[in-house]
């Protein structure tokens, strides 16, 4: 019972902190991280160091992010519900895209079954976003252009050394 | 002596059977309803997303403990191996293969993964006379290799040319085909290995009825990107694996001539007659034979009598 009271207090404090936080304003590309380590899914491949700065200099934020900090979503499908900027505070890919594509998320059992029926997992979202642009802009598109195998990856793909 | 079987009774039975066979025809295929499992799972394959990385092939090989391939899965030269435009097929060492299609007018190739489509009403299952095949409520078409007698009828019955035969094994030959990772994954509600491995999420695992919704939404939301058709929704009576394409399906190797009825319906009328033919025809024709040869012994008797008289 004591621990419940403690937890409730923590939740209240957190809520107060969040609600009283200053409004988030649009972020400049310079403020964005220089590089992002993509290691959520490392198993067959080593983690990937994504050069965020180079990409941010070549393209505008919204080319890749569906929304930027402080701005509302641009995607027609998202904007129906997520029009207010507050919901757009999290611009990280993993903020919306779950790490694994689960069969459960795709069934009509979940509460978000009306709209979020076709949201790619993090792996799918990253690849679709990167590969789509790399194909169109003639960037590197081979698996090993971005990834390097782990020992498990070499075993999986039957690489003979 | 109990009831004596006379020529007359045999003939009567034969005639009655023939009339019965004419009156009680097997039910027409028009009345056929697909009693599919409502909550069965499936996979939606989006050909516009596949980049031909062969991760699915590698994952399948590992999951199903298949033999090591001649070339590593990173070797893309396999796409150009088939002579005269022949594409790779599933065989006893590979349950799934990816093929490359150069579509005229398109600046990039398209890739199509093939494996068992896990039909709603599988032709392999209905053609198997030892009932080795099972359609599970989860949607998988699995088979029991222990009862397989190696007749290979399912290979002929399958409209997608998927089941293959272990020709290399002289003493333990058996049918080999994709089982939707039933034993290791699907049974526990998990997606098959190929789906989990796909980096582009070209493969989406879910309930078949939800996948149809997702497919339709993609077609509607992305104007002019997709063909207005989900392959497998109706083909061969419906399949658990469904496909979206940006080009006409026949250009990426899909058979667009398949009927929308289960393959079983094409042969059901004939198959319904087989037991009847086997039971009635022997009696009928034995009767005809006896009738036709009825007088022969008497004729013989007469000749003998004449000879005797002559002497």
Tab-separated table of C-alpha atoms in Angstrom:
chain	number	residue	atom	x	y	z
A	1	UNK	CA	0.000	0.000	0.000
A	2	UNK	CA	2.868	2.280	0.870
A	3	UNK	CA	4.552	1.605	-2.473
A	4	UNK	CA	1.304	2.345	-4.260
A	5	UNK	CA	1.165	5.788	-2.665
A	6	UNK	CA	4.761	6.363	-3.670
A	7	UNK	CA	4.053	5.378	-7.270
A	8	UNK	CA	0.981	7.609	-7.390
A	9	UNK	CA	3.039	10.537	-6.116
A	10	UNK	CA	5.704	9.890	-8.746
A	11	UNK	CA	3.098	9.819	-11.495
A	12	UNK	CA	1.557	13.085	-10.278
A	13	UNK	CA	4.949	14.793	-10.142
A	14	UNK	CA	5.783	13.548	-13.625
A	15	UNK	CA	2.450	14.768	-14.972
A	16	UNK	CA	3.003	18.172	-13.397
A	17	UNK	CA	6.490	18.426	-14.884
A	18	UNK	CA	5.279	17.460	-18.337
A	19	UNK	CA	2.296	19.820	-18.306
A	20	UNK	CA	4.351	22.769	-17.108
A	21	UNK	CA	7.157	22.252	-19.605
A	22	UNK	CA	7.722	25.191	-21.978
A	23	UNK	CA	6.130	24.816	-25.433
A	24	UNK	CA	8.430	23.177	-27.901
A	25	UNK	CA	9.454	25.301	-30.848
A	26	UNK	CA	10.601	24.188	-34.249
A	27	UNK	CA	14.113	22.793	-34.257
A	28	UNK	CA	16.868	23.960	-36.565
A	29	UNK	CA	18.841	21.348	-38.474
A	30	UNK	CA	21.959	22.502	-36.596
A	31	UNK	CA	20.373	21.491	-33.319
A	32	UNK	CA	19.646	18.006	-34.559
A	33	UNK	CA	21.968	15.162	-33.601
A	34	UNK	CA	25.060	14.842	-35.761
A	35	UNK	CA	24.744	11.134	-36.047
A	36	UNK	CA	22.287	8.516	-34.911
A	37	UNK	CA	23.304	5.010	-33.932
A	38	UNK	CA	20.821	2.494	-35.278
A	39	UNK	CA	21.306	-0.513	-33.064
A	40	UNK	CA	17.772	-1.543	-32.195
A	41	UNK	CA	17.920	-4.567	-34.383
A	42	UNK	CA	21.524	-5.634	-34.391
A	43	UNK	CA	21.671	-9.370	-34.632
A	44	UNK	CA	22.751	-10.343	-38.100
A	45	UNK	CA	24.336	-6.967	-38.790
A	46	UNK	CA	26.495	-4.593	-36.790
A	47	UNK	CA	24.852	-1.378	-35.682
A	48	UNK	CA	24.730	1.385	-38.264
A	49	UNK	CA	26.041	4.864	-37.621
A	50	UNK	CA	23.641	7.094	-39.525
A	51	UNK	CA	25.219	10.384	-40.583
A	52	UNK	CA	22.290	12.584	-39.680
A	53	UNK	CA	24.100	15.874	-40.274
A	54	UNK	CA	25.071	15.109	-43.880
A	55	UNK	CA	21.518	14.126	-44.682
A	56	UNK	CA	20.126	17.177	-42.877
A	57	UNK	CA	22.339	19.425	-44.983
A	58	UNK	CA	21.285	17.778	-48.239
A	59	UNK	CA	17.558	17.568	-47.570
A	60	UNK	CA	14.929	19.301	-45.503
A	61	UNK	CA	13.791	17.666	-42.280
A	62	UNK	CA	10.322	16.954	-43.586
A	63	UNK	CA	11.704	14.931	-46.500
A	64	UNK	CA	12.299	12.087	-44.094
A	65	UNK	CA	10.435	12.936	-40.896
A	66	UNK	CA	6.670	12.938	-41.234
A	67	UNK	CA	6.676	15.917	-38.905
A	68	UNK	CA	9.291	18.119	-37.312
A	69	UNK	CA	9.466	19.303	-33.734
A	70	UNK	CA	6.769	21.798	-32.954
A	71	UNK	CA	5.110	21.393	-36.333
A	72	UNK	CA	2.105	19.255	-36.965
A	73	UNK	CA	2.206	16.152	-39.066
A	74	UNK	CA	2.120	16.568	-42.836
A	75	UNK	CA	0.875	13.149	-43.785
A	76	UNK	CA	-2.827	13.240	-44.662
A	77	UNK	CA	-3.442	10.028	-42.792
A	78	UNK	CA	-1.736	11.259	-39.589
A	79	UNK	CA	-3.154	14.765	-39.643
A	80	UNK	CA	-6.720	13.560	-39.258
A	81	UNK	CA	-6.039	12.959	-35.569
A	82	UNK	CA	-2.541	14.257	-34.873
A	83	UNK	CA	-3.040	17.835	-36.050
A	84	UNK	CA	-1.934	19.550	-32.853
A	85	UNK	CA	1.813	20.210	-32.546
A	86	UNK	CA	1.968	18.837	-28.991
A	87	UNK	CA	1.528	15.326	-30.209
A	88	UNK	CA	4.426	15.899	-32.581
A	89	UNK	CA	7.067	16.502	-29.920
A	90	UNK	CA	8.752	13.201	-30.524
A	91	UNK	CA	10.440	13.236	-33.905
A	92	UNK	CA	12.454	10.076	-33.451
A	93	UNK	CA	11.498	7.192	-35.739
A	94	UNK	CA	11.191	4.889	-32.739
A	95	UNK	CA	8.715	7.298	-31.165
A	96	UNK	CA	5.966	5.896	-33.361
A	97	UNK	CA	7.378	2.824	-35.081
A	98	UNK	CA	7.625	-0.214	-32.848
A	99	UNK	CA	10.765	-2.279	-32.894
A	100	UNK	CA	9.140	-5.434	-34.123
A	101	UNK	CA	6.383	-6.115	-36.564
A	102	UNK	CA	4.063	-8.225	-34.512
A	103	UNK	CA	1.201	-10.242	-35.842
A	104	UNK	CA	-0.870	-8.963	-32.976
A	105	UNK	CA	-0.627	-5.309	-33.992
A	106	UNK	CA	-2.036	-6.266	-37.372
A	107	UNK	CA	-5.098	-7.998	-36.067
A	108	UNK	CA	-8.391	-6.432	-35.180
A	109	UNK	CA	-7.833	-7.217	-31.496
A	110	UNK	CA	-5.879	-4.057	-30.751
A	111	UNK	CA	-7.485	-0.788	-29.733
A	112	UNK	CA	-5.889	1.122	-32.610
A	113	UNK	CA	-7.373	-1.121	-35.211
A	114	UNK	CA	-9.201	1.577	-37.102
A	115	UNK	CA	-6.282	3.746	-38.170
A	116	UNK	CA	-2.983	2.137	-37.246
A	117	UNK	CA	-3.594	-1.000	-39.249
A	118	UNK	CA	-0.707	-0.508	-41.631
A	119	UNK	CA	2.096	1.173	-39.712
A	120	UNK	CA	5.472	-0.355	-40.532
A	121	UNK	CA	7.715	-1.575	-37.747
A	122	UNK	CA	10.918	0.348	-37.056
A	123	UNK	CA	12.939	-1.939	-39.315
A	124	UNK	CA	10.393	-1.576	-42.111
A	125	UNK	CA	10.033	2.176	-41.654
A	126	UNK	CA	13.790	2.814	-41.740
A	127	UNK	CA	14.375	0.627	-44.764
A	128	UNK	CA	11.386	1.902	-46.701
A	129	UNK	CA	12.383	5.501	-45.995
A	130	UNK	CA	16.096	5.039	-46.736
A	131	UNK	CA	15.758	2.694	-49.699
A	132	UNK	CA	12.957	4.689	-51.309
A	133	UNK	CA	15.122	7.796	-51.372
A	134	UNK	CA	18.378	5.984	-52.160
A	135	UNK	CA	16.765	4.361	-55.168
A	136	UNK	CA	15.307	7.637	-56.391
A	137	UNK	CA	18.473	9.652	-55.688
A	138	UNK	CA	20.898	6.938	-56.839
A	139	UNK	CA	22.333	6.477	-53.363
A	140	UNK	CA	23.906	3.209	-52.218
A	141	UNK	CA	21.286	0.449	-52.225
A	142	UNK	CA	23.133	-2.830	-51.616
A	143	UNK	CA	22.681	-4.352	-48.148
A	144	UNK	CA	26.395	-4.297	-47.447
A	145	UNK	CA	26.745	-0.672	-48.529
A	146	UNK	CA	25.270	0.311	-45.172
A	147	UNK	CA	25.515	-2.879	-43.110
A	148	UNK	CA	28.358	-5.172	-42.139
A	149	UNK	CA	27.651	-8.744	-41.105
A	150	UNK	CA	28.063	-10.065	-37.616
A	151	UNK	CA	29.248	-13.661	-37.232
A	152	UNK	CA	25.588	-14.677	-36.948
A	153	UNK	CA	24.840	-12.814	-40.159
A	154	UNK	CA	27.603	-14.597	-42.046
A	155	UNK	CA	26.287	-17.900	-40.774
A	156	UNK	CA	22.724	-17.002	-41.770
A	157	UNK	CA	23.675	-15.968	-45.302
A	158	UNK	CA	26.101	-18.881	-45.683
A	159	UNK	CA	29.106	-16.716	-46.449
A	160	UNK	CA	32.085	-18.989	-47.057
A	161	UNK	CA	35.309	-17.492	-45.816
B	1	UNK	CA	-29.369	-72.796	-49.345
B	2	UNK	CA	-30.116	-69.171	-48.565
B	3	UNK	CA	-31.120	-66.599	-51.151
B	4	UNK	CA	-29.673	-67.739	-54.364
B	5	UNK	CA	-27.915	-65.147	-56.478
B	6	UNK	CA	-29.439	-65.525	-59.863
B	7	UNK	CA	-28.574	-63.848	-63.118
B	8	UNK	CA	-31.882	-62.091	-62.851
B	9	UNK	CA	-31.078	-60.557	-59.446
B	10	UNK	CA	-27.684	-59.368	-60.613
B	11	UNK	CA	-29.211	-57.752	-63.680
B	12	UNK	CA	-31.911	-56.142	-61.573
B	13	UNK	CA	-29.314	-54.660	-59.226
B	14	UNK	CA	-27.250	-53.365	-62.106
B	15	UNK	CA	-30.158	-51.667	-63.804
B	16	UNK	CA	-31.428	-50.185	-60.537
B	17	UNK	CA	-27.915	-48.891	-59.764
B	18	UNK	CA	-27.594	-47.263	-63.148
B	19	UNK	CA	-30.926	-45.512	-62.780
B	20	UNK	CA	-29.975	-44.407	-59.266
B	21	UNK	CA	-26.702	-43.002	-60.553
B	22	UNK	CA	-28.578	-40.951	-63.116
B	23	UNK	CA	-31.072	-39.654	-60.573
B	24	UNK	CA	-28.677	-38.900	-57.731
B	25	UNK	CA	-25.958	-36.876	-59.421
B	26	UNK	CA	-23.190	-35.387	-57.285
B	27	UNK	CA	-24.085	-31.895	-56.171
B	28	UNK	CA	-23.361	-29.148	-58.629
B	29	UNK	CA	-20.224	-27.093	-58.032
B	30	UNK	CA	-22.330	-23.932	-58.192
B	31	UNK	CA	-23.656	-24.621	-54.730
B	32	UNK	CA	-20.143	-24.747	-53.337
B	33	UNK	CA	-19.354	-22.551	-50.361
B	34	UNK	CA	-15.836	-22.011	-49.072
B	35	UNK	CA	-15.854	-22.919	-45.426
B	36	UNK	CA	-12.610	-21.152	-44.648
B	37	UNK	CA	-11.364	-20.605	-41.118
B	38	UNK	CA	-12.506	-17.080	-40.278
B	39	UNK	CA	-9.508	-16.135	-38.144
B	40	UNK	CA	-6.813	-17.787	-40.193
B	41	UNK	CA	-3.560	-15.932	-40.661
B	42	UNK	CA	-1.924	-14.901	-43.877
B	43	UNK	CA	0.823	-12.793	-45.392
B	44	UNK	CA	0.406	-9.766	-47.623
B	45	UNK	CA	3.249	-9.485	-50.137
B	46	UNK	CA	3.809	-6.019	-51.585
B	47	UNK	CA	5.872	-6.387	-54.729
B	48	UNK	CA	6.534	-2.654	-54.853
B	49	UNK	CA	8.558	-2.947	-51.634
B	50	UNK	CA	10.671	-6.027	-52.363
B	51	UNK	CA	14.274	-5.212	-53.283
B	52	UNK	CA	15.417	-8.790	-53.899
B	53	UNK	CA	17.820	-9.026	-50.938
B	54	UNK	CA	17.056	-12.729	-50.388
B	55	UNK	CA	16.895	-12.296	-46.611
B	56	UNK	CA	13.686	-14.341	-46.640
B	57	UNK	CA	15.441	-17.210	-48.407
B	58	UNK	CA	18.262	-17.163	-45.864
B	59	UNK	CA	15.843	-17.037	-42.944
B	60	UNK	CA	13.802	-19.928	-44.343
B	61	UNK	CA	16.921	-22.002	-44.865
B	62	UNK	CA	17.970	-21.500	-41.245
B	63	UNK	CA	14.518	-21.965	-39.734
B	64	UNK	CA	13.737	-25.162	-41.597
B	65	UNK	CA	17.262	-26.619	-41.353
B	66	UNK	CA	17.583	-26.910	-45.096
B	67	UNK	CA	20.852	-27.974	-46.759
B	68	UNK	CA	23.509	-25.381	-47.438
B	69	UNK	CA	23.044	-23.699	-50.827
B	70	UNK	CA	25.716	-23.812	-53.541
B	71	UNK	CA	26.032	-20.041	-53.470
B	72	UNK	CA	25.659	-17.759	-50.449
B	73	UNK	CA	22.388	-15.853	-50.100
B	74	UNK	CA	24.231	-12.621	-50.842
B	75	UNK	CA	24.950	-13.845	-54.374
B	76	UNK	CA	22.505	-12.135	-56.711
B	77	UNK	CA	23.721	-13.994	-59.821
B	78	UNK	CA	21.112	-16.670	-59.071
B	79	UNK	CA	18.475	-14.354	-60.526
B	80	UNK	CA	20.002	-14.732	-63.980
B	81	UNK	CA	20.663	-18.471	-63.857
B	82	UNK	CA	17.538	-19.711	-65.601
B	83	UNK	CA	17.979	-20.147	-69.346
B	84	UNK	CA	15.368	-18.879	-71.803
B	85	UNK	CA	13.576	-16.810	-69.211
B	86	UNK	CA	12.913	-19.752	-66.917
B	87	UNK	CA	12.580	-18.690	-63.328
B	88	UNK	CA	13.819	-20.452	-60.239
B	89	UNK	CA	11.472	-22.933	-58.640
B	90	UNK	CA	11.108	-24.331	-55.185
B	91	UNK	CA	12.876	-27.662	-54.813
B	92	UNK	CA	13.821	-30.147	-52.132
B	93	UNK	CA	16.479	-27.793	-50.770
B	94	UNK	CA	14.580	-24.496	-50.957
B	95	UNK	CA	11.046	-23.899	-49.749
B	96	UNK	CA	10.994	-20.355	-51.048
B	97	UNK	CA	12.800	-18.509	-53.832
B	98	UNK	CA	12.858	-14.931	-55.065
B	99	UNK	CA	12.810	-14.226	-58.791
B	100	UNK	CA	13.687	-11.073	-60.682
B	101	UNK	CA	11.456	-9.670	-63.404
B	102	UNK	CA	12.522	-6.993	-65.853
B	103	UNK	CA	9.267	-5.342	-66.788
B	104	UNK	CA	9.311	-3.352	-70.037
B	105	UNK	CA	8.792	0.353	-69.404
B	106	UNK	CA	9.947	0.132	-65.799
B	107	UNK	CA	13.350	1.557	-64.854
B	108	UNK	CA	13.943	-0.971	-62.097
B	109	UNK	CA	13.375	-4.719	-61.843
B	110	UNK	CA	10.601	-6.192	-59.732
B	111	UNK	CA	11.087	-9.153	-57.440
B	112	UNK	CA	8.606	-11.823	-56.553
B	113	UNK	CA	8.963	-14.365	-53.774
B	114	UNK	CA	7.328	-17.717	-54.296
B	115	UNK	CA	6.397	-20.314	-51.700
B	116	UNK	CA	3.270	-22.238	-50.824
B	117	UNK	CA	0.304	-19.868	-50.939
B	118	UNK	CA	-1.596	-21.916	-48.358
B	119	UNK	CA	-4.902	-22.074	-50.234
B	120	UNK	CA	-8.207	-21.797	-48.431
B	121	UNK	CA	-9.235	-25.021	-50.151
B	122	UNK	CA	-5.964	-26.671	-51.108
B	123	UNK	CA	-5.901	-28.785	-54.251
B	124	UNK	CA	-2.964	-30.748	-52.854
B	125	UNK	CA	-5.042	-31.679	-49.830
B	126	UNK	CA	-8.064	-32.808	-51.796
B	127	UNK	CA	-5.957	-34.749	-54.277
B	128	UNK	CA	-4.078	-36.682	-51.585
B	129	UNK	CA	-5.601	-40.141	-51.231
B	130	UNK	CA	-3.770	-40.965	-48.012
B	131	UNK	CA	-4.897	-37.657	-46.458
B	132	UNK	CA	-1.351	-36.589	-45.643
B	133	UNK	CA	-2.299	-32.917	-45.892
B	134	UNK	CA	-4.062	-30.781	-43.270
B	135	UNK	CA	-5.330	-27.214	-43.435
B	136	UNK	CA	-4.886	-25.889	-39.896
B	137	UNK	CA	-7.221	-23.288	-38.331
B	138	UNK	CA	-4.219	-20.918	-38.305
B	139	UNK	CA	-4.176	-21.084	-42.090
B	140	UNK	CA	-1.187	-23.298	-42.797
B	141	UNK	CA	-1.319	-26.237	-45.191
B	142	UNK	CA	0.888	-28.831	-43.544
B	143	UNK	CA	1.560	-32.457	-44.361
B	144	UNK	CA	2.534	-35.643	-42.635
B	145	UNK	CA	5.557	-37.029	-44.446
B	146	UNK	CA	5.215	-40.327	-42.569
B	147	UNK	CA	2.035	-41.324	-44.375
B	148	UNK	CA	3.071	-39.896	-47.768
B	149	UNK	CA	3.447	-42.732	-50.247
B	150	UNK	CA	5.231	-40.587	-52.814
B	151	UNK	CA	2.544	-40.659	-55.496
B	152	UNK	CA	3.178	-36.981	-56.298
B	153	UNK	CA	-0.448	-36.303	-57.219
B	154	UNK	CA	-0.304	-33.104	-55.150
B	155	UNK	CA	2.513	-31.836	-57.358
B	156	UNK	CA	0.180	-32.117	-60.341
B	157	UNK	CA	-2.845	-30.783	-58.449
B	158	UNK	CA	-1.153	-27.618	-57.144
B	159	UNK	CA	-2.014	-24.663	-59.390
B	160	UNK	CA	1.158	-22.875	-58.239
B	161	UNK	CA	3.630	-25.757	-58.828
B	162	UNK	CA	4.838	-25.618	-55.241
B	163	UNK	CA	5.114	-29.117	-53.685
B	164	UNK	CA	8.383	-30.725	-54.721
B	165	UNK	CA	9.757	-34.205	-54.343
B	166	UNK	CA	12.877	-35.420	-52.621
B	167	UNK	CA	14.175	-37.272	-55.681
B	168	UNK	CA	17.654	-37.491	-54.191
B	169	UNK	CA	16.529	-39.908	-51.504
B	170	UNK	CA	15.953	-43.440	-52.778
B	171	UNK	CA	14.660	-44.912	-49.534
B	172	UNK	CA	12.928	-42.002	-47.854
B	173	UNK	CA	11.456	-39.959	-50.662
B	174	UNK	CA	8.880	-37.472	-49.548
B	175	UNK	CA	7.089	-34.338	-50.567
B	176	UNK	CA	8.767	-31.084	-49.551
B	177	UNK	CA	6.994	-27.750	-49.305
B	178	UNK	CA	6.640	-24.580	-47.213
B	179	UNK	CA	4.543	-25.172	-44.085
B	180	UNK	CA	4.156	-21.517	-43.010
B	181	UNK	CA	6.695	-22.307	-40.212
B	182	UNK	CA	3.755	-24.019	-38.538
B	183	UNK	CA	5.672	-26.241	-36.119
B	184	UNK	CA	8.050	-23.605	-34.832
B	185	UNK	CA	6.183	-20.319	-35.166
B	186	UNK	CA	2.659	-20.091	-36.548
B	187	UNK	CA	1.319	-22.537	-33.972
B	188	UNK	CA	2.447	-20.068	-31.301
B	189	UNK	CA	1.015	-17.039	-33.081
B	190	UNK	CA	4.349	-15.879	-34.443
B	191	UNK	CA	5.016	-14.788	-38.037
B	192	UNK	CA	7.005	-17.130	-40.278
B	193	UNK	CA	10.782	-16.646	-40.442
B	194	UNK	CA	10.730	-15.047	-43.885
B	195	UNK	CA	8.337	-12.324	-42.748
B	196	UNK	CA	10.398	-11.513	-39.696
B	197	UNK	CA	13.548	-11.283	-41.798
B	198	UNK	CA	12.180	-8.941	-44.460
B	199	UNK	CA	13.865	-5.534	-44.028
B	200	UNK	CA	11.474	-3.729	-46.356
B	201	UNK	CA	8.372	-5.114	-44.709
B	202	UNK	CA	7.332	-6.295	-48.148
B	203	UNK	CA	5.806	-9.168	-46.198
B	204	UNK	CA	3.107	-8.328	-43.678
B	205	UNK	CA	1.793	-10.993	-41.342
B	206	UNK	CA	-1.725	-10.823	-39.955
B	207	UNK	CA	-5.217	-12.188	-40.100
B	208	UNK	CA	-6.200	-12.768	-43.690
B	209	UNK	CA	-9.306	-10.625	-43.383
B	210	UNK	CA	-7.219	-7.734	-41.962
B	211	UNK	CA	-4.612	-8.110	-44.677
B	212	UNK	CA	-7.326	-7.682	-47.290
B	213	UNK	CA	-8.275	-4.404	-45.596
B	214	UNK	CA	-4.656	-3.253	-45.502
B	215	UNK	CA	-4.225	-4.203	-49.138
B	216	UNK	CA	-7.315	-2.309	-50.218
B	217	UNK	CA	-6.246	0.726	-48.220
B	218	UNK	CA	-2.820	0.760	-49.879
B	219	UNK	CA	-4.482	0.596	-53.278
B	220	UNK	CA	-6.815	3.482	-52.426
B	221	UNK	CA	-4.299	5.675	-50.565
B	222	UNK	CA	-1.599	5.445	-53.224
B	223	UNK	CA	-3.338	6.453	-56.397
B	224	UNK	CA	-1.908	4.905	-59.572
B	225	UNK	CA	0.749	3.014	-57.639
B	226	UNK	CA	-0.956	-0.354	-57.498
B	227	UNK	CA	-2.967	-2.570	-59.775
B	228	UNK	CA	-6.527	-2.567	-58.490
B	229	UNK	CA	-6.379	-6.217	-57.544
B	230	UNK	CA	-5.226	-8.332	-54.629
B	231	UNK	CA	-3.933	-11.576	-56.060
B	232	UNK	CA	-5.060	-14.475	-53.934
B	233	UNK	CA	-8.254	-12.921	-52.672
B	234	UNK	CA	-10.226	-15.144	-55.021
B	235	UNK	CA	-7.710	-17.063	-57.142
B	236	UNK	CA	-8.065	-20.823	-56.745
B	237	UNK	CA	-10.775	-20.196	-54.172
B	238	UNK	CA	-8.595	-17.793	-52.181
B	239	UNK	CA	-5.129	-18.146	-50.697
B	240	UNK	CA	-3.644	-17.204	-47.328
B	241	UNK	CA	-0.791	-15.411	-49.063
B	242	UNK	CA	-1.954	-12.285	-50.875
B	243	UNK	CA	-0.126	-10.079	-53.345
B	244	UNK	CA	-0.079	-6.422	-54.379
B	245	UNK	CA	1.669	-5.341	-57.558
B	246	UNK	CA	2.410	-2.115	-59.390
B	247	UNK	CA	2.283	-3.818	-62.785
B	248	UNK	CA	-0.235	-6.244	-64.313
B	249	UNK	CA	0.215	-9.490	-62.406
B	250	UNK	CA	0.923	-11.614	-65.488
B	251	UNK	CA	4.042	-9.511	-66.124
B	252	UNK	CA	5.572	-10.735	-62.888
B	253	UNK	CA	4.776	-14.373	-63.462
B	254	UNK	CA	1.351	-14.718	-61.844
B	255	UNK	CA	-1.110	-17.089	-63.482
B	256	UNK	CA	-4.131	-14.935	-64.247
B	257	UNK	CA	-6.014	-17.795	-65.861
B	258	UNK	CA	-6.726	-19.563	-62.570
B	259	UNK	CA	-10.406	-20.042	-61.785
B	260	UNK	CA	-11.875	-18.241	-58.806
B	261	UNK	CA	-13.367	-21.500	-57.610
B	262	UNK	CA	-11.286	-24.004	-55.666
B	263	UNK	CA	-9.390	-26.347	-57.969
B	264	UNK	CA	-11.396	-29.161	-56.405
B	265	UNK	CA	-14.529	-27.872	-58.129
B	266	UNK	CA	-13.078	-28.643	-61.558
B	267	UNK	CA	-12.822	-32.325	-60.782
B	268	UNK	CA	-15.473	-32.814	-58.122
B	269	UNK	CA	-18.176	-34.102	-60.461
B	270	UNK	CA	-15.810	-36.654	-61.869
B	271	UNK	CA	-14.443	-37.670	-58.475
B	272	UNK	CA	-17.989	-38.042	-57.141
B	273	UNK	CA	-18.628	-40.656	-59.807
B	274	UNK	CA	-15.591	-42.788	-59.079
B	275	UNK	CA	-16.963	-44.744	-56.079
B	276	UNK	CA	-20.224	-45.312	-57.926
B	277	UNK	CA	-18.435	-46.626	-60.978
B	278	UNK	CA	-16.308	-48.894	-58.838
B	279	UNK	CA	-19.294	-50.414	-57.032
B	280	UNK	CA	-22.004	-50.549	-59.669
B	281	UNK	CA	-20.204	-51.162	-62.916
B	282	UNK	CA	-18.708	-54.564	-61.976
B	283	UNK	CA	-22.131	-55.905	-61.056
B	284	UNK	CA	-23.750	-54.367	-64.133
B	285	UNK	CA	-21.252	-55.674	-66.634
B	286	UNK	CA	-21.009	-59.080	-64.996
B	287	UNK	CA	-24.765	-59.227	-65.476
B	288	UNK	CA	-24.444	-58.265	-69.151
B	289	UNK	CA	-21.771	-60.865	-69.606
B	290	UNK	CA	-23.850	-63.609	-68.023
B	291	UNK	CA	-26.822	-62.576	-70.110
B	292	UNK	CA	-24.855	-62.612	-73.324
B	293	UNK	CA	-23.346	-66.017	-72.653
B	294	UNK	CA	-26.510	-67.593	-71.231
B	295	UNK	CA	-27.227	-69.860	-74.170
B	296	UNK	CA	-23.708	-71.181	-74.714
B	297	UNK	CA	-23.808	-74.176	-72.344
B	298	UNK	CA	-27.185	-75.302	-73.837
B	299	UNK	CA	-25.798	-75.107	-77.343
B	300	UNK	CA	-22.946	-77.337	-76.262
B	301	UNK	CA	-25.376	-79.803	-74.742
B	302	UNK	CA	-27.402	-79.940	-77.944
B	303	UNK	CA	-24.318	-80.681	-80.056
B	304	UNK	CA	-23.314	-83.469	-77.737
B	305	UNK	CA	-26.763	-85.001	-77.891
B	306	UNK	CA	-26.776	-84.853	-81.690
B	307	UNK	CA	-23.419	-86.572	-81.867
B	308	UNK	CA	-24.626	-89.258	-79.555
B	309	UNK	CA	-27.740	-89.780	-81.650
B	310	UNK	CA	-25.676	-89.883	-84.836
B	311	UNK	CA	-23.612	-92.721	-83.480
